[in-house]
Short mmCIF file of C-alpha atoms in Angstrom, two decimals:
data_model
loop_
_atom_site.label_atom_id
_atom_site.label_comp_id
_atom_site.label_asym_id
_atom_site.label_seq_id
_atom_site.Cartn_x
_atom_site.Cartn_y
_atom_site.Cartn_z
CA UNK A 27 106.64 121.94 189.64
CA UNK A 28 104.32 123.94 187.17
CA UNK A 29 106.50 125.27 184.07
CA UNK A 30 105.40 127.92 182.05
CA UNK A 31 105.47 127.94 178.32
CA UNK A 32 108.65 129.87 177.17
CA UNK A 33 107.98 131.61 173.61
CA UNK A 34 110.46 132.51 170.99
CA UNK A 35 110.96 136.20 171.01
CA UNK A 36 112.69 138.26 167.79
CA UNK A 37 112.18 142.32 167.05
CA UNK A 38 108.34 141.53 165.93
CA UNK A 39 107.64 139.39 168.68
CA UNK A 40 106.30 140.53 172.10
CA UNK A 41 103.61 139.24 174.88
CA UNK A 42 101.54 141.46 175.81
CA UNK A 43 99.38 139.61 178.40
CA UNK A 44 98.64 135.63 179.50
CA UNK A 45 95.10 134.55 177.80
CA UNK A 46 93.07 134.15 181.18
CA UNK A 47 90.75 131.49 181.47
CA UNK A 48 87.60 132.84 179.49
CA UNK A 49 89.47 133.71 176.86
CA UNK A 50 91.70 130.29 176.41
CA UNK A 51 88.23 128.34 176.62
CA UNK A 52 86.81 131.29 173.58
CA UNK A 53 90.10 130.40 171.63
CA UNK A 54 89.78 126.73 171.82
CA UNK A 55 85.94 127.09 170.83
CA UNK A 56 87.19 128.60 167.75
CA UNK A 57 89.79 127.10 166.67
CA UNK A 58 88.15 123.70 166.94
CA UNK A 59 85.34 125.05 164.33
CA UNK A 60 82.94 125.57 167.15
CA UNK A 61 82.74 129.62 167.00
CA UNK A 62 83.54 132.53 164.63
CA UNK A 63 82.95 135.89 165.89
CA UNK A 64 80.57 138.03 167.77
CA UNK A 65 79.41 141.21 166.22
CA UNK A 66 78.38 144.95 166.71
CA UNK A 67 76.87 146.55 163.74
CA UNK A 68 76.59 150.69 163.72
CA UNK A 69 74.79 153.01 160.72
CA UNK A 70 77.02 156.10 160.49
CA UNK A 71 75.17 159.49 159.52
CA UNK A 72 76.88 162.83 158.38
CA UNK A 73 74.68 164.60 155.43
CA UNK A 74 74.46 161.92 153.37
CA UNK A 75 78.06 161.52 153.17
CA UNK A 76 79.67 158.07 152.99
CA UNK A 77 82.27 155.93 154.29
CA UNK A 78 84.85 155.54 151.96
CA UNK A 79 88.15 153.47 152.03
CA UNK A 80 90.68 156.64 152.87
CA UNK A 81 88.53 157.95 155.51
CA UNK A 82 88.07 154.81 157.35
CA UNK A 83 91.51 153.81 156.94
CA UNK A 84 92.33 157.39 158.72
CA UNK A 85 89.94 156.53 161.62
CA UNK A 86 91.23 152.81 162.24
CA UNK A 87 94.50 154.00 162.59
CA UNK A 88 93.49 156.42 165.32
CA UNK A 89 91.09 153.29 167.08
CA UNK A 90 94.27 150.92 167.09
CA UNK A 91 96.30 152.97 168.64
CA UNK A 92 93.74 153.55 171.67
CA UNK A 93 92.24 149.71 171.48
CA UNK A 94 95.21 147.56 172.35
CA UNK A 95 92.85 144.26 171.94
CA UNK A 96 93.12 145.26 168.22
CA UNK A 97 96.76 144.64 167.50
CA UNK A 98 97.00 141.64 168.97
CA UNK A 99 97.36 137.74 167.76
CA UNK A 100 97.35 134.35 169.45
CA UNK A 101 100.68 132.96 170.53
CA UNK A 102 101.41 129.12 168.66
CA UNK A 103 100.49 127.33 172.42
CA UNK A 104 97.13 129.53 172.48
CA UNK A 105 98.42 130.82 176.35
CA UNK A 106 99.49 134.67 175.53
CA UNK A 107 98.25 137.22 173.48
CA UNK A 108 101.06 138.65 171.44
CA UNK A 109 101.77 142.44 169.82
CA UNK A 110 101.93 142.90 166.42
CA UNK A 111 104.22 146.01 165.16
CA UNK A 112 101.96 146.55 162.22
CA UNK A 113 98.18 146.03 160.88
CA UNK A 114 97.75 146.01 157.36
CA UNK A 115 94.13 147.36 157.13
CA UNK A 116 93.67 145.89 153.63
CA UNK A 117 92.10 143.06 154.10
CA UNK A 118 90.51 143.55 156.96
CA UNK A 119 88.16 145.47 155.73
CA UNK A 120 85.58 144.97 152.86
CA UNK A 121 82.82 147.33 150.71
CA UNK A 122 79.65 145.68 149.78
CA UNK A 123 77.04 147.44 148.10
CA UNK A 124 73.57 146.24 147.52
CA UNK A 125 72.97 143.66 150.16
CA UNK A 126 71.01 143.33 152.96
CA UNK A 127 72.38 143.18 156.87
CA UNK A 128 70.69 139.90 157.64
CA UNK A 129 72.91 138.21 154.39
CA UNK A 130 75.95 139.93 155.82
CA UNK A 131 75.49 138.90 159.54
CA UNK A 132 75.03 134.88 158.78
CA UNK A 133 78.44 135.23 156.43
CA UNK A 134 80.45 136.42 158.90
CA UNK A 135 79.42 133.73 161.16
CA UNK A 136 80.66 131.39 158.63
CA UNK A 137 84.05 133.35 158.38
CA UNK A 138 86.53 132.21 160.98
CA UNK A 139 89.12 134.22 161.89
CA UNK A 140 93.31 132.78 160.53
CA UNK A 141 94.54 132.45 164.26
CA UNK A 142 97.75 131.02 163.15
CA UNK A 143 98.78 134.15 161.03
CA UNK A 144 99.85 137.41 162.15
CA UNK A 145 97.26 139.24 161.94
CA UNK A 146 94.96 141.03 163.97
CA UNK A 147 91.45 138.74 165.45
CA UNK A 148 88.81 141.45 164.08
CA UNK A 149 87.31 142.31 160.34
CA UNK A 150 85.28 144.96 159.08
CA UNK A 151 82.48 145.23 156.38
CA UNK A 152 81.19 148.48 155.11
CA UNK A 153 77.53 147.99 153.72
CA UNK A 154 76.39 150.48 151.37
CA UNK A 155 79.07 153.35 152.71
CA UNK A 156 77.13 153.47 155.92
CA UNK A 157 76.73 150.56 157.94
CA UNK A 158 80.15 149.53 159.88
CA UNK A 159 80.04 145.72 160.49
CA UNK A 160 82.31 144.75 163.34
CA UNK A 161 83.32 141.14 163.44
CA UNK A 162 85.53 140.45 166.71
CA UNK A 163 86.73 137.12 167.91
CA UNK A 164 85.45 136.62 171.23
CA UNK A 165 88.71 136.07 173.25
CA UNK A 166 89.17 139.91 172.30
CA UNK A 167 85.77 141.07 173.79
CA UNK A 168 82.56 140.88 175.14
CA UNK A 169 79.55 141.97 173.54
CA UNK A 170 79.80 145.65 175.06
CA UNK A 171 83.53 145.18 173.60
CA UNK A 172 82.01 145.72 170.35
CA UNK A 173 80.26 148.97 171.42
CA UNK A 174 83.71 149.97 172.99
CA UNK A 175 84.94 150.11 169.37
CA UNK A 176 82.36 151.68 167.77
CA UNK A 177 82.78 154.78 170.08
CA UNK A 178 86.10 154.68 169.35
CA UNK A 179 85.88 154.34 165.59
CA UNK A 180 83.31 157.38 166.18
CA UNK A 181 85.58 159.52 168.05
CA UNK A 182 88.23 159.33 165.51
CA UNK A 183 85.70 159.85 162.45
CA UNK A 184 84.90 163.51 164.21
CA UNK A 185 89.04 164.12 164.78
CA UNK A 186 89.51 163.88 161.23
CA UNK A 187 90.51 167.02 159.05
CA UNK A 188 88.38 166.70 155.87
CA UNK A 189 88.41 166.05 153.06
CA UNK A 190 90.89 163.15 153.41
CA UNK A 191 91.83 162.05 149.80
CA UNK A 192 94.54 159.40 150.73
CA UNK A 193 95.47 157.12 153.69
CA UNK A 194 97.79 154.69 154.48
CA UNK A 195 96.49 151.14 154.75
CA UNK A 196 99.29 150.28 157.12
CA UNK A 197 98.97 151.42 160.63
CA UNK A 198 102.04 151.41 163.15
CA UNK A 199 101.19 149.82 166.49
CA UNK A 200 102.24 151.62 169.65
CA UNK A 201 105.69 149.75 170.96
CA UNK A 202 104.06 149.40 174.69
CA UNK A 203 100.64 148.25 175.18
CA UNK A 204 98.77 146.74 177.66
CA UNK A 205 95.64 144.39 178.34
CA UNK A 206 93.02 144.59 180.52
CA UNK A 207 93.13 141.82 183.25
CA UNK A 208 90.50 138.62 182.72
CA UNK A 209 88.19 138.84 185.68
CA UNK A 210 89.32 135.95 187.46
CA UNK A 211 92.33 138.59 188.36
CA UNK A 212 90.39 141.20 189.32
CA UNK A 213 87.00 139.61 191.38
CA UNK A 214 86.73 137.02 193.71
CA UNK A 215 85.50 133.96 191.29
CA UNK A 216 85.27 131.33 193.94
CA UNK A 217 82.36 128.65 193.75
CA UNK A 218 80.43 127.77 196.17
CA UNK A 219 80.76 123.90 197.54
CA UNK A 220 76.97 123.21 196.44
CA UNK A 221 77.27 124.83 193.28
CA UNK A 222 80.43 122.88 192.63
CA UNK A 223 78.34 119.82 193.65
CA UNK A 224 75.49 120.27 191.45
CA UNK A 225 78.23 120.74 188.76
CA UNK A 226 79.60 117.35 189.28
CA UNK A 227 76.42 115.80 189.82
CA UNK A 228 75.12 116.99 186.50
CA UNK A 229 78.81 115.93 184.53
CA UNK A 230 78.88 112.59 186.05
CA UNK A 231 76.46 110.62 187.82
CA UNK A 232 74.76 108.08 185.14
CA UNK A 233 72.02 109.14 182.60
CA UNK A 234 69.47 107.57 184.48
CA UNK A 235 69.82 109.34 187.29
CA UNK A 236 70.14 112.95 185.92
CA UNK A 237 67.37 112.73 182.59
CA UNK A 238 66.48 116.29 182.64
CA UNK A 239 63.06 117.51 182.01
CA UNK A 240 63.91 121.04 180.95
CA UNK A 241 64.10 121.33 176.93
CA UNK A 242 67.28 122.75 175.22
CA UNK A 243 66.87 122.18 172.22
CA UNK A 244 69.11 119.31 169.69
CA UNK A 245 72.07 118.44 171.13
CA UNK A 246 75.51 119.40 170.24
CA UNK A 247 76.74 118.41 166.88
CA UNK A 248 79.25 115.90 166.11
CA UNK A 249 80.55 117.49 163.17
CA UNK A 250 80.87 121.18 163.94
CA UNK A 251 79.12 123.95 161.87
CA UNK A 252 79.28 127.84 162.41
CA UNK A 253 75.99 128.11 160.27
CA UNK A 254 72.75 130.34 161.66
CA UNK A 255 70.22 132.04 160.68
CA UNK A 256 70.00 135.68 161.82
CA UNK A 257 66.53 137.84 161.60
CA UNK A 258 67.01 141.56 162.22
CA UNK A 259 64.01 143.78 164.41
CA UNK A 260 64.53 147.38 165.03
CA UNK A 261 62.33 150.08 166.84
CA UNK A 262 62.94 153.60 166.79
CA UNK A 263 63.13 155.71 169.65
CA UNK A 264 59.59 156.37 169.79
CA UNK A 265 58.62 152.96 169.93
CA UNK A 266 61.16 152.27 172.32
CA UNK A 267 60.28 155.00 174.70
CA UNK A 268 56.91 152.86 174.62
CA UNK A 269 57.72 149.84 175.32
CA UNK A 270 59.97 151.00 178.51
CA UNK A 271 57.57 152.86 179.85
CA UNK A 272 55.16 149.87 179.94
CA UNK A 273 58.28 148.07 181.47
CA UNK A 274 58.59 150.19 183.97
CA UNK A 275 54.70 150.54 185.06
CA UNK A 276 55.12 146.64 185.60
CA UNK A 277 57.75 146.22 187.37
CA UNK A 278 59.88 145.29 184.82
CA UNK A 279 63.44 145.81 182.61
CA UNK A 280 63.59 145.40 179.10
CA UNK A 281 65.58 141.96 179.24
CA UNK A 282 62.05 140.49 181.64
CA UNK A 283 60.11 141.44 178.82
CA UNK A 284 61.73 139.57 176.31
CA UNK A 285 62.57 136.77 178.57
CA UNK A 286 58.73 136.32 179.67
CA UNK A 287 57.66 137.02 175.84
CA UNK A 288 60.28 134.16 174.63
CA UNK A 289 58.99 131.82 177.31
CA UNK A 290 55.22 132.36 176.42
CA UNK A 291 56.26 131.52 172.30
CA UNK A 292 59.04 128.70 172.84
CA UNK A 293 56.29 127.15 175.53
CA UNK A 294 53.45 127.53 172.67
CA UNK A 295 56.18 125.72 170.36
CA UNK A 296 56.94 122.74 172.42
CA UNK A 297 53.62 122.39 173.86
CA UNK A 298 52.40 121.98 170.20
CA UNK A 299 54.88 118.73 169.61
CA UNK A 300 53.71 115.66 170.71
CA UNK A 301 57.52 114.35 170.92
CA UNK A 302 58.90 116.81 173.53
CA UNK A 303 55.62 115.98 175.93
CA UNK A 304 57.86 114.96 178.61
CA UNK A 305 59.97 118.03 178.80
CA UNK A 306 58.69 120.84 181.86
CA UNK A 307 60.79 123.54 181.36
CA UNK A 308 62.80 125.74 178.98
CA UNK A 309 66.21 125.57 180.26
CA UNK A 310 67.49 129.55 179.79
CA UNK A 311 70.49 131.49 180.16
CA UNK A 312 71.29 135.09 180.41
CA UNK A 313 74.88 136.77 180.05
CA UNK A 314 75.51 139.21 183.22
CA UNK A 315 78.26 142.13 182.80
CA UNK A 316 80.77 141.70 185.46
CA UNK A 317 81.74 145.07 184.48
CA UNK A 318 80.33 146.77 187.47
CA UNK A 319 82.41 144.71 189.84
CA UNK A 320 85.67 144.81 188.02
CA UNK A 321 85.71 148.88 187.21
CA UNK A 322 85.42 148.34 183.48
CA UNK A 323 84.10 151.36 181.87
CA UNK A 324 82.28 151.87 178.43
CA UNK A 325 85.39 152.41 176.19
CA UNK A 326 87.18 149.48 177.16
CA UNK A 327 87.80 146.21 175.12
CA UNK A 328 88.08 143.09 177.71
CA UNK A 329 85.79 139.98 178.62
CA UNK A 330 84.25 140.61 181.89
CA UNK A 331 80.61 138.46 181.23
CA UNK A 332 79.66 135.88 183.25
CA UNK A 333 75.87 134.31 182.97
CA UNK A 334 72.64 133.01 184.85
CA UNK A 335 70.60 130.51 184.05
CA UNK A 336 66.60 129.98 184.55
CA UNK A 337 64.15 127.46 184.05
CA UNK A 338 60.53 128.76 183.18
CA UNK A 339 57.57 126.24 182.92
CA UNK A 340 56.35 125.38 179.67
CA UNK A 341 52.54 126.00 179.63
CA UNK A 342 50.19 123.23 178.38
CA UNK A 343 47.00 124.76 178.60
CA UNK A 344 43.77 122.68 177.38
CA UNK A 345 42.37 124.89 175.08
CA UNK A 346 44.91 126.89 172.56
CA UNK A 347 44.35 130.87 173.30
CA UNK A 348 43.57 132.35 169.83
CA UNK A 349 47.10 134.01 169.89
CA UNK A 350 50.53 132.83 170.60
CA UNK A 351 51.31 135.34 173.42
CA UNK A 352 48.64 137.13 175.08
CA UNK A 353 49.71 140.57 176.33
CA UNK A 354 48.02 140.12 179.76
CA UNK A 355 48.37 140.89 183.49
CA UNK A 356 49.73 137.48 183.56
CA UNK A 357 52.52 138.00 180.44
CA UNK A 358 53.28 141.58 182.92
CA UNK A 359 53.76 139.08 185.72
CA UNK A 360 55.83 137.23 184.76
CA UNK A 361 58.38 139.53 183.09
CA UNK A 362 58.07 141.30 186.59
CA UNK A 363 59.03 137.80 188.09
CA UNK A 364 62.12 137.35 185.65
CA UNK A 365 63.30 140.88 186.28
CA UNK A 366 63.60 140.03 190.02
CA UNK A 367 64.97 136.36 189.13
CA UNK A 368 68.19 137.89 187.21
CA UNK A 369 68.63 140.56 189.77
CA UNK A 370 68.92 138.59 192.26
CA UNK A 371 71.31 136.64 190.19
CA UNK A 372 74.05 139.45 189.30
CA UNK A 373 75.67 138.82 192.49
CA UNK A 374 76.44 135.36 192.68
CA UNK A 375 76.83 134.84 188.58
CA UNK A 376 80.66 135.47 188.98
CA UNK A 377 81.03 131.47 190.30
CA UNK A 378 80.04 130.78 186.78
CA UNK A 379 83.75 131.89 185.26
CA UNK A 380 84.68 130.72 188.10
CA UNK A 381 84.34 127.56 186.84
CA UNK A 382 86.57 126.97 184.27
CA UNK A 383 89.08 127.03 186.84
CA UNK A 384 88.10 123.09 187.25
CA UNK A 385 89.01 121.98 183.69
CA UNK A 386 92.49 122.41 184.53
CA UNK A 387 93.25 124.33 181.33
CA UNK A 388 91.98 121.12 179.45
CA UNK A 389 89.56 123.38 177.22
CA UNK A 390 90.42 121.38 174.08
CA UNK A 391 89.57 118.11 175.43
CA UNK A 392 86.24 119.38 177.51
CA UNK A 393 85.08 121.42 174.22
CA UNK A 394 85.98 117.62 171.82
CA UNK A 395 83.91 115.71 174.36
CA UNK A 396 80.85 117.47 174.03
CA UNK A 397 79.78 116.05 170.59
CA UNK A 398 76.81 114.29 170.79
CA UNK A 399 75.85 115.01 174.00
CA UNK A 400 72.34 117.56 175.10
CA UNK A 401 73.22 121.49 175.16
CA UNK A 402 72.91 123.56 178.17
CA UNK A 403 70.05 125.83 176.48
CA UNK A 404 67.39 126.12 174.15
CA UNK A 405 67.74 130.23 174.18
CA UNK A 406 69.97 132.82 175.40
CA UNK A 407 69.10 136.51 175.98
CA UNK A 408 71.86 138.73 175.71
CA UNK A 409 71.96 142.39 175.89
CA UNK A 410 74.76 144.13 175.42
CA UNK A 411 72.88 147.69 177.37
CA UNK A 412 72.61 150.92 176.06
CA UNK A 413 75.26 152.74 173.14
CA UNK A 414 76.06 155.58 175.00
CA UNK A 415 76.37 158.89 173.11
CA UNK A 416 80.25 160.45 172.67
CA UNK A 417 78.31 163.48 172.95
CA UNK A 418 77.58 166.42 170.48
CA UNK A 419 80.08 167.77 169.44
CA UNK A 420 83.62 167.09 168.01
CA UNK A 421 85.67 165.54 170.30
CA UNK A 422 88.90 167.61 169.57
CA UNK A 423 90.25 168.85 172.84
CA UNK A 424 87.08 167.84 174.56
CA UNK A 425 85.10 171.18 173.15
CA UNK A 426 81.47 170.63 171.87
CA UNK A 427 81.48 173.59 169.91
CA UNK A 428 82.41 173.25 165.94
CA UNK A 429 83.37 175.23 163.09
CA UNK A 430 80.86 174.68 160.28
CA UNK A 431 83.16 172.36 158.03
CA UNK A 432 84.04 169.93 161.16
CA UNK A 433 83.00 166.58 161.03
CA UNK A 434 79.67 165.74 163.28
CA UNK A 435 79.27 162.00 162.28
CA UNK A 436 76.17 160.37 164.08
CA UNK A 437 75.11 156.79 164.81
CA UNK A 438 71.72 155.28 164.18
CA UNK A 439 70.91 151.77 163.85
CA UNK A 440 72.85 149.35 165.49
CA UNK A 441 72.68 145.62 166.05
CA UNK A 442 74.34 142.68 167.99
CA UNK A 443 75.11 139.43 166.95
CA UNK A 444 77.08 136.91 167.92
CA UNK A 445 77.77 133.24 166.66
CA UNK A 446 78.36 130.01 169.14
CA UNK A 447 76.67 127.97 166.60
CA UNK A 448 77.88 124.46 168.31
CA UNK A 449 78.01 125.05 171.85
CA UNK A 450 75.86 127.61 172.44
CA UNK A 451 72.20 127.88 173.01
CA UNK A 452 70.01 125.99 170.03
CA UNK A 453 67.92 129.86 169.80
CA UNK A 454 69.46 133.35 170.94
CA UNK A 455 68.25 137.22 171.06
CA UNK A 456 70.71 139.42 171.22
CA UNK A 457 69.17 143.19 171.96
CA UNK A 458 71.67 146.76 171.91
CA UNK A 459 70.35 150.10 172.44
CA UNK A 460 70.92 152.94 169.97
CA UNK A 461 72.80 156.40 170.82
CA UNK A 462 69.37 157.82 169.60
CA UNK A 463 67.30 155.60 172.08
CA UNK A 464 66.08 152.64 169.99
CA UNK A 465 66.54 149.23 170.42
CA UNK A 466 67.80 146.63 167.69
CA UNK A 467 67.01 143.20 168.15
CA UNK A 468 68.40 139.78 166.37
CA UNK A 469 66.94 136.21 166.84
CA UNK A 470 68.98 133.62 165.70
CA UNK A 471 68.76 129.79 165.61
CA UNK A 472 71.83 127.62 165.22
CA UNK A 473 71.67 125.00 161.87
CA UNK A 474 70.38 121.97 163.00
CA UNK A 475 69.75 122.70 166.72
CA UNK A 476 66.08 123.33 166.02
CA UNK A 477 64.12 123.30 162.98
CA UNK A 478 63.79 125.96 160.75
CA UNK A 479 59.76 126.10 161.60
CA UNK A 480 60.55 126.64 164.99
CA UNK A 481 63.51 129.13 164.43
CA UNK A 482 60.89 131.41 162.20
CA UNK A 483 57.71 130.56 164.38
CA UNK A 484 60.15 132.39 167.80
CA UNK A 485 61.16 135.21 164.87
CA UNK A 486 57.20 135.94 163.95
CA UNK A 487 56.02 135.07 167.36
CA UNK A 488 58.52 138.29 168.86
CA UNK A 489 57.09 140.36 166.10
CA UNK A 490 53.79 140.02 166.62
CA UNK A 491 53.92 140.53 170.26
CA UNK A 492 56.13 143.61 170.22
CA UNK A 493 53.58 145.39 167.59
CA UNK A 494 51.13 144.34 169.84
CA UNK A 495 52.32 145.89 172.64
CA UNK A 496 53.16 148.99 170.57
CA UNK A 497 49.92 148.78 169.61
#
């Protein structure tokens, strides 16, 4: 007979929810050095103004109390999320001055989080008064988690009476507060007998038998690192607007184009190497929000992501073209052809978390096995959608109309990041949309699972091709 985990309870000690299976499998990739944090970046904007400590500490206050997945910490057996009566905001949060977003980004990844202290699994960094760096553990959130707080923290900057002069640094959690459900509890997860197959097929049938042909990069490490690089692209709303519109007069979403533009560069990459000859295709994968299935809505802080994965050929044409993507009919094709391929994907994605269910809770030994062994992906697209506006006005008692001295903090810039240095995908892009209707993009390459030549040839290769098309 099962037996569940009994935990010692005292006046500071409650459980708020059981750790479902995503986020048991996020916890034990952290804790066993194998991931730090994912992260939503947002440039705040109110005539010049800054961010100081006492203002921020007034907001977080007023985000805590509504974001329940902020006050919590990992019970000892890593099953339960548990409450904590107080946050002191102290050192969570750090003011840098003078630095530049892409230095900030690949420290954080190289910060994990204390998960045997209590205290709460998030940090922030304030860069130059303006730019609010949000550093989440992943068992917390998702990627639109991140955007979830940013509202929040948004919100509560236009509730505040200012000037504020003073704030505490200690902020009281509510007694009661409640989780969002995993989305094994709230969708039907099931897998399908021949994807469970393939599963199998692919975990144990000898080497001989299942030598893939589909390049992912070097394979896990042995000695796990959180290390990567990060480079930062961002487009206004102009250029944006642009690009979408060509998009759309193809056929195509924002996430084909970048898919079909990767594939063209990472195909010119390998195609170029005389060791990877015998590889065919680049094995993909791209994170799918099961928030429109489980009701999740833009201000809430849960892990409902599951993913697809895809295969594109790897060109090996005779003759070099003259530049490493050409911005064709055939580059428009194909993003049209990816578009439909994750589309047709969304519905069936969900047997993906559905999984985990087969390790048996045995995340700790799965995730120590995989040293040494190939990883699932050479690249991962992941877009965490658009940053919706809280709207234009103040939102005291829901009325857009403001005195002249009330707050009207905007956002600009933002970014997405996120770590998964070991077990992730050897190359990711991470794209966010702006309140304002830009786009921010970051391409990333995890230490040692490509070389650095290859990391910066994807980086210039995007760069070029997106001014070309804006061109």
């Amino acid at each position: 007979m099962e037996t569940k985990t009994e935990l010692p309870m005292d006046s500071s000690t409650s459980v708020v929810a059981e750790a479902g299976r995503q986020e048991q499998f996020h916890i034990w990739k952290h804790d066993l050095g194998m991931d730090s944090c994912v992260i939503i970046t947002a440039e705040y904007r109110w005539n010049g103004r800054t961010i100081d400590q006492p203002t921020l500490f007034a907001a977080l206050t007023k985000v805590i109390s509504r974001q329940p997945p902020l006050a919590v910490r990992f019970s000892p057996d890593r099953h339960h999320f548990l409450r904590l009566p107080t946050i002191d905001l102290s050192p969570l949060v750090e003011f840098v001055d003078d630095v530049s977003l892409q230095d900030v980004l690949e420290a954080q990844f190289l910060r994990r989080f204390d998960t045997d202290a209590e205290a709460p699994l998030w940090r922030l960094v304030v860069v130059n008064g303006r730019t609010v760096v949000f550093a989440y553990q992943h068992a917390i959130g998702d990627g639109q988690s991140g955007i979830a707080f940013h509202r929040a923290l948004w919100t509560a900057l236009n509730e505040l009476e200012y000037p504020i002069t003073s704030a505490s640094y200690i902020a009281i959690v509510p007694e009661h507060i409640e989780l969002v459900p995993p989305s094994e509890k709230l969708l039907d997860v099931s897998v399908s007998f021949t994807r469970l197959c393939k599963v199998l097929w692919n975990s144990f049938a000898p080497k001989v038998l299942t030598k893939t042909t589909s390049w992912s990069g070097g394979p896990i490490p042995t000695i796990p690192s959180t290390k990567a690089a990060v480079r930062i692209l961002e487009y206004t709303p102009q250029e944006a607007a642009k690009i979408l519109k060509q998009c759309k007069a193809h056929n195509a979403t924002l996430t084909g184009l970048l898919l079909a533009l990767t594939a063209a560069i990472l195909s010119h990459i390998v195609a170029a190497d005389p060791s990877l000859k015998r590889y065919k295709t680049i094995s993909m994968s791209v994170p799918i929000t099961l928030r429109r299935f489980t009701g999740a809505t833009a201000d809430t802080m849960c892990n409902h992501v599951s993913m697809c994965h895809l295969r594109p050929p790897i060109q090996r044409p005779e003759t070099p073209p003259p530049q490493v993507v050409q911005i064709d009919d055939k580059l428009w094709a194909s993003a049209a052809q990816l578009t439909k391929k994750v589309h047709g994907k969304i519905a069936t994605c969900k047997q993906e978390v559905g999984l985990l269910k087969f390790l048996y809770g045995n995340y700790k030994g799965f995730l120590e096995e995989r040293g040494g062994r190939p990883r699932g992906h050479a690249f991962e697209l992941s877009n965490a959608g658009l940053f919706t506006p809280i709207g234009s006005g103040s939102s005291k008692g829901g009325h857009e109309e403001q005195s002249p001295d009330a707050a009207a903090w905007t956002i600009g810039q933002t970014l997405f990041a996120q770590c998964d240095a070991v077990n992730g995908s050897a190359t990711k892009l991470n794209a966010i949309g702006t309140p304002e209707g830009g786009v921010g993009l970051t391409v990333q390459w995890a230490d040692g699972a490509v070389d650095d030549s290859i990391g910066e040839a994807f980086y210039a290769g995007l760069r070029e091709a997106m001014q070309t098309i804006l061109s």
